[in-house]
PDB file of C-alpha atoms in Angstrom:
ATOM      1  CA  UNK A   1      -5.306   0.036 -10.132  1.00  0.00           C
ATOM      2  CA  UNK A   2      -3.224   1.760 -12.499  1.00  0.00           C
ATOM      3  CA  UNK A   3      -1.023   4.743 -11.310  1.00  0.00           C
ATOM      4  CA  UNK A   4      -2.397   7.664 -11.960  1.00  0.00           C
ATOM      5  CA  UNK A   5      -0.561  11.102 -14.219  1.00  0.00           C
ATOM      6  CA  UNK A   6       1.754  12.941 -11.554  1.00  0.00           C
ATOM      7  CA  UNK A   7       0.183  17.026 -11.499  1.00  0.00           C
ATOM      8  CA  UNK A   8      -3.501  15.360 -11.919  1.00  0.00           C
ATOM      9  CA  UNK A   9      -6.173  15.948  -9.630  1.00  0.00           C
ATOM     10  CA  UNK A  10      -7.410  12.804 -10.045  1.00  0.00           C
ATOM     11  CA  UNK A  11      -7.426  10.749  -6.644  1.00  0.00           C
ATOM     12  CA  UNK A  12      -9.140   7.524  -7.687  1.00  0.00           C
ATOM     13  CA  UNK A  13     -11.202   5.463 -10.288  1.00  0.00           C
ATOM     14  CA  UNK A  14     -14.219   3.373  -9.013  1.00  0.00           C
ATOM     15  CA  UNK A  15     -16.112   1.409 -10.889  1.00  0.00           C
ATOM     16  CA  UNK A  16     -19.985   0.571 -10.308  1.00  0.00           C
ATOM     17  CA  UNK A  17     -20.987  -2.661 -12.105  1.00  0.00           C
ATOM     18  CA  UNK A  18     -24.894  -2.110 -12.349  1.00  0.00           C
ATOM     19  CA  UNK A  19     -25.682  -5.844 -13.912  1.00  0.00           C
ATOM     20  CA  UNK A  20     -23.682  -9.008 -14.687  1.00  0.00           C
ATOM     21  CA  UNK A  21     -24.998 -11.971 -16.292  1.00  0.00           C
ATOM     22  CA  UNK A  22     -24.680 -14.993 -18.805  1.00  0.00           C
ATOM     23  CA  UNK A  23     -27.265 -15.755 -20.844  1.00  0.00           C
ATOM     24  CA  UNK A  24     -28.292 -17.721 -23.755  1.00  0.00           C
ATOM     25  CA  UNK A  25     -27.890 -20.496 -21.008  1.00  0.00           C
ATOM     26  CA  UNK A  26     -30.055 -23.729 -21.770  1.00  0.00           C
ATOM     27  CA  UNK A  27     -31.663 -25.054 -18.176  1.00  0.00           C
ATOM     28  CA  UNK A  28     -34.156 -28.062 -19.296  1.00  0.00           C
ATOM     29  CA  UNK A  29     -33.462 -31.426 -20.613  1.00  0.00           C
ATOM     30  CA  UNK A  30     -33.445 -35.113 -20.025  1.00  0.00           C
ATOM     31  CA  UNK A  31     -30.901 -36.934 -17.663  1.00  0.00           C
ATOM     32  CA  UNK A  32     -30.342 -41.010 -18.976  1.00  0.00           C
ATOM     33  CA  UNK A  33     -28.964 -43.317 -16.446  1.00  0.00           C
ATOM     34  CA  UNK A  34     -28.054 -46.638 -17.921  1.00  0.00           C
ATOM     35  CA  UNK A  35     -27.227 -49.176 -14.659  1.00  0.00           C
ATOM     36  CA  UNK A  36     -26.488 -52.421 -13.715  1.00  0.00           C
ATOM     37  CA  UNK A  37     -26.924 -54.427 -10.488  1.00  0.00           C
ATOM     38  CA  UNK A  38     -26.860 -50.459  -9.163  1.00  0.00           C
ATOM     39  CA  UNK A  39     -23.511 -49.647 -10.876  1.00  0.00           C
ATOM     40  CA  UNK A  40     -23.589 -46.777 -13.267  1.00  0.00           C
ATOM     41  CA  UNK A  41     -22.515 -47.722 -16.788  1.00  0.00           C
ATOM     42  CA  UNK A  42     -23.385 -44.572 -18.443  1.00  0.00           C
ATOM     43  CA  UNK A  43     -25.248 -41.029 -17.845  1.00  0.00           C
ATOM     44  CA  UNK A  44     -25.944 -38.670 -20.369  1.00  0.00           C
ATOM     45  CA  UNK A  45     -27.764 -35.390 -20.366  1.00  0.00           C
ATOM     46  CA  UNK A  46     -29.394 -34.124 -23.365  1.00  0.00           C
ATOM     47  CA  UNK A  47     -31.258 -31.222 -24.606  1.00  0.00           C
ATOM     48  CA  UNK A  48     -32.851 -29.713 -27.689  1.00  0.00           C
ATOM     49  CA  UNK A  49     -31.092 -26.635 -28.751  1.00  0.00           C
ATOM     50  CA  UNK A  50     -34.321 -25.431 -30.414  1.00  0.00           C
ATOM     51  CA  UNK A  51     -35.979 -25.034 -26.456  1.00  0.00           C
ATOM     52  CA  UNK A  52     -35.710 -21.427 -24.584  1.00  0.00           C
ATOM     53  CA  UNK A  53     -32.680 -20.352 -23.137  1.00  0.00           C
ATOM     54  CA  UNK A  54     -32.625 -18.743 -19.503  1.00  0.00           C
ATOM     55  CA  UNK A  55     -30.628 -15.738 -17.830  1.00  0.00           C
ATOM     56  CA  UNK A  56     -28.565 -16.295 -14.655  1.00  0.00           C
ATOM     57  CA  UNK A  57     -28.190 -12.928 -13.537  1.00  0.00           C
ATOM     58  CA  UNK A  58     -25.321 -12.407 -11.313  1.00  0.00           C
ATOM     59  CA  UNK A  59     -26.401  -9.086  -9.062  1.00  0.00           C
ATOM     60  CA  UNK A  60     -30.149  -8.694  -8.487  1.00  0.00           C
ATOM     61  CA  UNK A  61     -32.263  -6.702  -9.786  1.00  0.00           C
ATOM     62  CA  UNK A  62     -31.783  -2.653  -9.209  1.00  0.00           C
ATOM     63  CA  UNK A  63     -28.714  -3.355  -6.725  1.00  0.00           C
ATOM     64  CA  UNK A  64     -24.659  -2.460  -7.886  1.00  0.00           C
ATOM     65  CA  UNK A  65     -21.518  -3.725  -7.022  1.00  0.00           C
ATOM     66  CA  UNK A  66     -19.042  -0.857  -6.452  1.00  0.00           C
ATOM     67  CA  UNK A  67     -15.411  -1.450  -6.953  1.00  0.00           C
ATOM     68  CA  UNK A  68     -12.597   1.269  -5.633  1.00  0.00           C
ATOM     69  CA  UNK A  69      -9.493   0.759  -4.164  1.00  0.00           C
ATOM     70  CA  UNK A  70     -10.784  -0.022  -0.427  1.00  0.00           C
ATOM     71  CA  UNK A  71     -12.531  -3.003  -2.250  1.00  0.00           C
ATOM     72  CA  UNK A  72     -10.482  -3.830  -5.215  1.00  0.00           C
ATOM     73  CA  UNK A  73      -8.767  -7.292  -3.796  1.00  0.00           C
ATOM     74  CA  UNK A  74     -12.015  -8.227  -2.815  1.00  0.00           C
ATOM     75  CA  UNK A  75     -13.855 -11.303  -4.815  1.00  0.00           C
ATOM     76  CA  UNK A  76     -17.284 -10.656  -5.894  1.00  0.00           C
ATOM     77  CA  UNK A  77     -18.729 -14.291  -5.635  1.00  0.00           C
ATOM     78  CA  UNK A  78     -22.260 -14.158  -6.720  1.00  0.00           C
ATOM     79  CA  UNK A  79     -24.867 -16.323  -5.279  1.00  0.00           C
ATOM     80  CA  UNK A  80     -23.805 -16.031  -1.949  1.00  0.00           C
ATOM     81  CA  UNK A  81     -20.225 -17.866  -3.092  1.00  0.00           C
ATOM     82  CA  UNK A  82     -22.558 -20.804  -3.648  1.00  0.00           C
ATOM     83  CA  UNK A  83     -21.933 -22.882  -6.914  1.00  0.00           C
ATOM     84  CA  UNK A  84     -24.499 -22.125  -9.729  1.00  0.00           C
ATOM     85  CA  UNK A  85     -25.424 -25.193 -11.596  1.00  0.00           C
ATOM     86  CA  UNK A  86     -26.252 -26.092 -15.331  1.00  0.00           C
ATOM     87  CA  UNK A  87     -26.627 -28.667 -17.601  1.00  0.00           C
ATOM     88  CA  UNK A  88     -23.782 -29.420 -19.326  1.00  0.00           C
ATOM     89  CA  UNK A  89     -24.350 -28.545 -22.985  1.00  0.00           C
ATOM     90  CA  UNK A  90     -22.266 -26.871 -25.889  1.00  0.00           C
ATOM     91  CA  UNK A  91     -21.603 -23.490 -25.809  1.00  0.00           C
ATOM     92  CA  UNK A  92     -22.935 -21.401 -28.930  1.00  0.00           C
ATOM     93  CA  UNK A  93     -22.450 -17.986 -30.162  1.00  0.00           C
ATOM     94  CA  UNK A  94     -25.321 -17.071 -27.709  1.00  0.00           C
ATOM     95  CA  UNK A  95     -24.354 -18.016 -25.189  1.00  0.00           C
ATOM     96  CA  UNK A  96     -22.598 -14.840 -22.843  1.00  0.00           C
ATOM     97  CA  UNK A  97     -21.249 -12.410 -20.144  1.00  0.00           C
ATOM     98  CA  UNK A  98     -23.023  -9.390 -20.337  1.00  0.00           C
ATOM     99  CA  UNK A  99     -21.413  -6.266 -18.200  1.00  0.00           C
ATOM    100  CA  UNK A 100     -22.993  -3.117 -17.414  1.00  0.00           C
ATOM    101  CA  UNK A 101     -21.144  -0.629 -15.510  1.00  0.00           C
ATOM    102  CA  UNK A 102     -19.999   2.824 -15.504  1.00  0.00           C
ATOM    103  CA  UNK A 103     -17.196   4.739 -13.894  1.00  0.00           C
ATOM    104  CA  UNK A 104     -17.093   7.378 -11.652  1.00  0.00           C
ATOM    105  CA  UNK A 105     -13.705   9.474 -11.261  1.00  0.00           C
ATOM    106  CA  UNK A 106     -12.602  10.943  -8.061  1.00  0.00           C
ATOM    107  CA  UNK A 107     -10.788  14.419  -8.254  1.00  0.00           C
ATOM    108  CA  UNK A 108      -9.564  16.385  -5.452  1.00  0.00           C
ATOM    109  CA  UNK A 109     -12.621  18.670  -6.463  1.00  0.00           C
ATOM    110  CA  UNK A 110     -15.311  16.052  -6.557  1.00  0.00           C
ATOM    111  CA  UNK A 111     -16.312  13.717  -8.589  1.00  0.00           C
ATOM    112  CA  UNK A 112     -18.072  12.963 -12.172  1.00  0.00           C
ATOM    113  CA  UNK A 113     -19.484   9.726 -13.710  1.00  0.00           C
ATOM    114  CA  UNK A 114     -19.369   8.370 -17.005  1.00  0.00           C
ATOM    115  CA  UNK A 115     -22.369   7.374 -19.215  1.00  0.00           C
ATOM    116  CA  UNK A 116     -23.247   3.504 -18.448  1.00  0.00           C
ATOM    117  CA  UNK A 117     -21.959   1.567 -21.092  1.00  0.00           C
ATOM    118  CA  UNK A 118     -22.530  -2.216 -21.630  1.00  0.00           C
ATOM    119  CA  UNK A 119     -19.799  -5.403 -23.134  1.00  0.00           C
ATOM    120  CA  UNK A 120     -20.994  -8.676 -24.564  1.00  0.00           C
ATOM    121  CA  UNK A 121     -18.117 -11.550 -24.511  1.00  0.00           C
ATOM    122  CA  UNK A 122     -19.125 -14.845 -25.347  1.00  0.00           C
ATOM    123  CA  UNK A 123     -18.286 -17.336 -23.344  1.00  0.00           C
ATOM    124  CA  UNK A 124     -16.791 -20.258 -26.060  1.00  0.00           C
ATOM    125  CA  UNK A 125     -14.071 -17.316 -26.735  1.00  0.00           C
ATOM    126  CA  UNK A 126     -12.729 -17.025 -22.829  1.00  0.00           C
ATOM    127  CA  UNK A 127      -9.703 -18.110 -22.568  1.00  0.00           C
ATOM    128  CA  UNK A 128      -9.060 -20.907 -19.955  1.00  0.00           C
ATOM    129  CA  UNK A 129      -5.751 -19.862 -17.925  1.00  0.00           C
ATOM    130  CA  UNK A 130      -2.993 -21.841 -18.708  1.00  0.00           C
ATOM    131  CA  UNK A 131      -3.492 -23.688 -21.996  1.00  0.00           C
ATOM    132  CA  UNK A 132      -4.827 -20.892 -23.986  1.00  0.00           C
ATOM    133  CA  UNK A 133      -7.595 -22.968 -25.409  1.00  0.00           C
ATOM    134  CA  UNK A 134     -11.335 -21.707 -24.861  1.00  0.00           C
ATOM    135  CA  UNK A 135     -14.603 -23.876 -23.116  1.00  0.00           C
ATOM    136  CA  UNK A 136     -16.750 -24.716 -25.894  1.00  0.00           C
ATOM    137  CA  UNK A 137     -19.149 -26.813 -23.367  1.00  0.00           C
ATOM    138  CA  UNK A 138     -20.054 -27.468 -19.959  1.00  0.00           C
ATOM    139  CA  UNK A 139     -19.520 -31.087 -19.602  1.00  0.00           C
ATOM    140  CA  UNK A 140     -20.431 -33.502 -17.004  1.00  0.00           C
ATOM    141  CA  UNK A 141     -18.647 -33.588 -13.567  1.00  0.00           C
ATOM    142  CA  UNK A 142     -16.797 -30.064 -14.334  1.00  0.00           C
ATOM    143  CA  UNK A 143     -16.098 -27.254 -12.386  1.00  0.00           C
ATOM    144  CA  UNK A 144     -15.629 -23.896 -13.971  1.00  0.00           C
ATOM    145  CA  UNK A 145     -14.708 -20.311 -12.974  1.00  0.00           C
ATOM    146  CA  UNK A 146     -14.778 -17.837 -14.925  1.00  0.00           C
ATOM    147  CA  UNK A 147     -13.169 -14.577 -13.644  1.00  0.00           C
ATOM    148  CA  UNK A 148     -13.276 -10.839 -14.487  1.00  0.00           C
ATOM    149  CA  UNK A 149     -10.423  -8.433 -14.360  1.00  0.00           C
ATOM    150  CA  UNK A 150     -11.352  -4.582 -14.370  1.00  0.00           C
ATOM    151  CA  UNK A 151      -8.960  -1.822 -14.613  1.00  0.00           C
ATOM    152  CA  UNK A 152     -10.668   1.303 -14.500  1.00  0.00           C
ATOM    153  CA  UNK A 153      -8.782   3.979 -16.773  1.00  0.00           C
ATOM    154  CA  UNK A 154     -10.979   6.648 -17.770  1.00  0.00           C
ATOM    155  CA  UNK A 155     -13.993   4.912 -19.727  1.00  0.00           C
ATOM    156  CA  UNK A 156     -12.776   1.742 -18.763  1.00  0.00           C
ATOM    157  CA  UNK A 157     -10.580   0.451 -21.392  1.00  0.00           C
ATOM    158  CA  UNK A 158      -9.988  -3.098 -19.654  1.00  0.00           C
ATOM    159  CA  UNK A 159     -12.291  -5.718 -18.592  1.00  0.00           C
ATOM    160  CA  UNK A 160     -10.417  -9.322 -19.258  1.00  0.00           C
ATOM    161  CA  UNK A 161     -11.883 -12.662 -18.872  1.00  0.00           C
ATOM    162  CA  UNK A 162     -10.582 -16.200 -17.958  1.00  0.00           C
ATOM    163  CA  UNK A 163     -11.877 -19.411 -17.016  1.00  0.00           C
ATOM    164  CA  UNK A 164     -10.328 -22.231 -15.037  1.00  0.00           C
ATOM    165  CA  UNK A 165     -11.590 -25.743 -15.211  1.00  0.00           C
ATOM    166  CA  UNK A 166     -11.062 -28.896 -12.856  1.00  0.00           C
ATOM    167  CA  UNK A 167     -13.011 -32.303 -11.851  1.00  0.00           C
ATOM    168  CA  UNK A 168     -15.329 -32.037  -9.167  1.00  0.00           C
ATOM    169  CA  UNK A 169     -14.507 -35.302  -7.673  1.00  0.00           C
ATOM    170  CA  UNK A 170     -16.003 -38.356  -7.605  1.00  0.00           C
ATOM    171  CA  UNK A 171     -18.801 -39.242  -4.460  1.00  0.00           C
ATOM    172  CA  UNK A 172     -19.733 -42.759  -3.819  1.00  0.00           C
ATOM    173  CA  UNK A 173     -22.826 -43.587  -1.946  1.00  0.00           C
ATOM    174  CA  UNK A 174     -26.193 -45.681  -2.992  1.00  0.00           C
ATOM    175  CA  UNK A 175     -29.331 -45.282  -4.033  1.00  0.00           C
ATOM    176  CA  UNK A 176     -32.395 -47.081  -4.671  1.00  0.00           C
ATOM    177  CA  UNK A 177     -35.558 -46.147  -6.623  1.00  0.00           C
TER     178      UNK A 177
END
């Protein structure tokens, strides 16, 4: 949290994230296995970019997530810290974070909240920490975080996004259909 003006009466920010999601998010398409004598030569997803895209939303519905200094270190992991899943597919210009939240500042007199307000970032411009290059897709056998960064300063003049991207590892077992 940043420090706050010596002579203020201000004691603390908080800030109460009322939705989170990504959307723009394709979730239907065809999986092709290609195999031989049961070893996998090739998989592919695919998927028309002309189908519907889908919402994942990251708080349910009509609950908030407040954030304050007791809380602040705390990692919001949606889904119960479970993994979400998706096809891997390229990222377009639709494809986003959406952020609502608003902030409510604590004085030593009270305390008064600011009007909601709402960001769109997209996610093919999120910088992924360490090379400075973005995700453009989700590919196959990936892993990706994205995290948020809030500092709450008045109307909240700093949410910051990065991603961070590694293999999920490779599993070995059979099948047979």
């Amino acid at each position: 949290y940043p420090a706050i003006e010596a002579g203020s009466n201000i004691t603390y920010y908080e800030v109460v994230l009322k939705s989170m999601k990504v959307s723009g998010i394709h979730r239907q398409g065809t999986y092709t296995v290609t195999s031989n004598n049961q070893n996998i030569n090739n998989h592919v997803w695919t998927y028309d970019p002309s189908t519907p895209t889908a919402d994942i939303e990251y708080l349910a519905a009509g609950s908030t997530r407040s954030l304050n200094p007791g809380n602040v270190d705390t990692p919001y992991e949606p889904n119960d810290g479970h993994a979400i899943y998706v096809m891997p597919q390229n990222l377009d210009n639709n494809a986003k974070f959406t952020i609502e939240y608003l902030v409510v500042t604590h004085t030593t007199s009270g305390q008064s909240t600011g009007t909601v307000k709402s960001i769109d970032v997209q996610l093919n411009t999120i910088n992924l920490v360490g090379s400075g290059s973005t995700i453009t897709q989700w590919q196959t056998n990936k892993k990706i975080v994205y995290n948020i960064h809030i500092t709450p300063v008045h109307e909240l003049n700093g949410i910051q996004f990065s991603a961070t991207e590694e293999e999920w590892g490779t599993v070995n077992g059979d099948f047979s259909i």
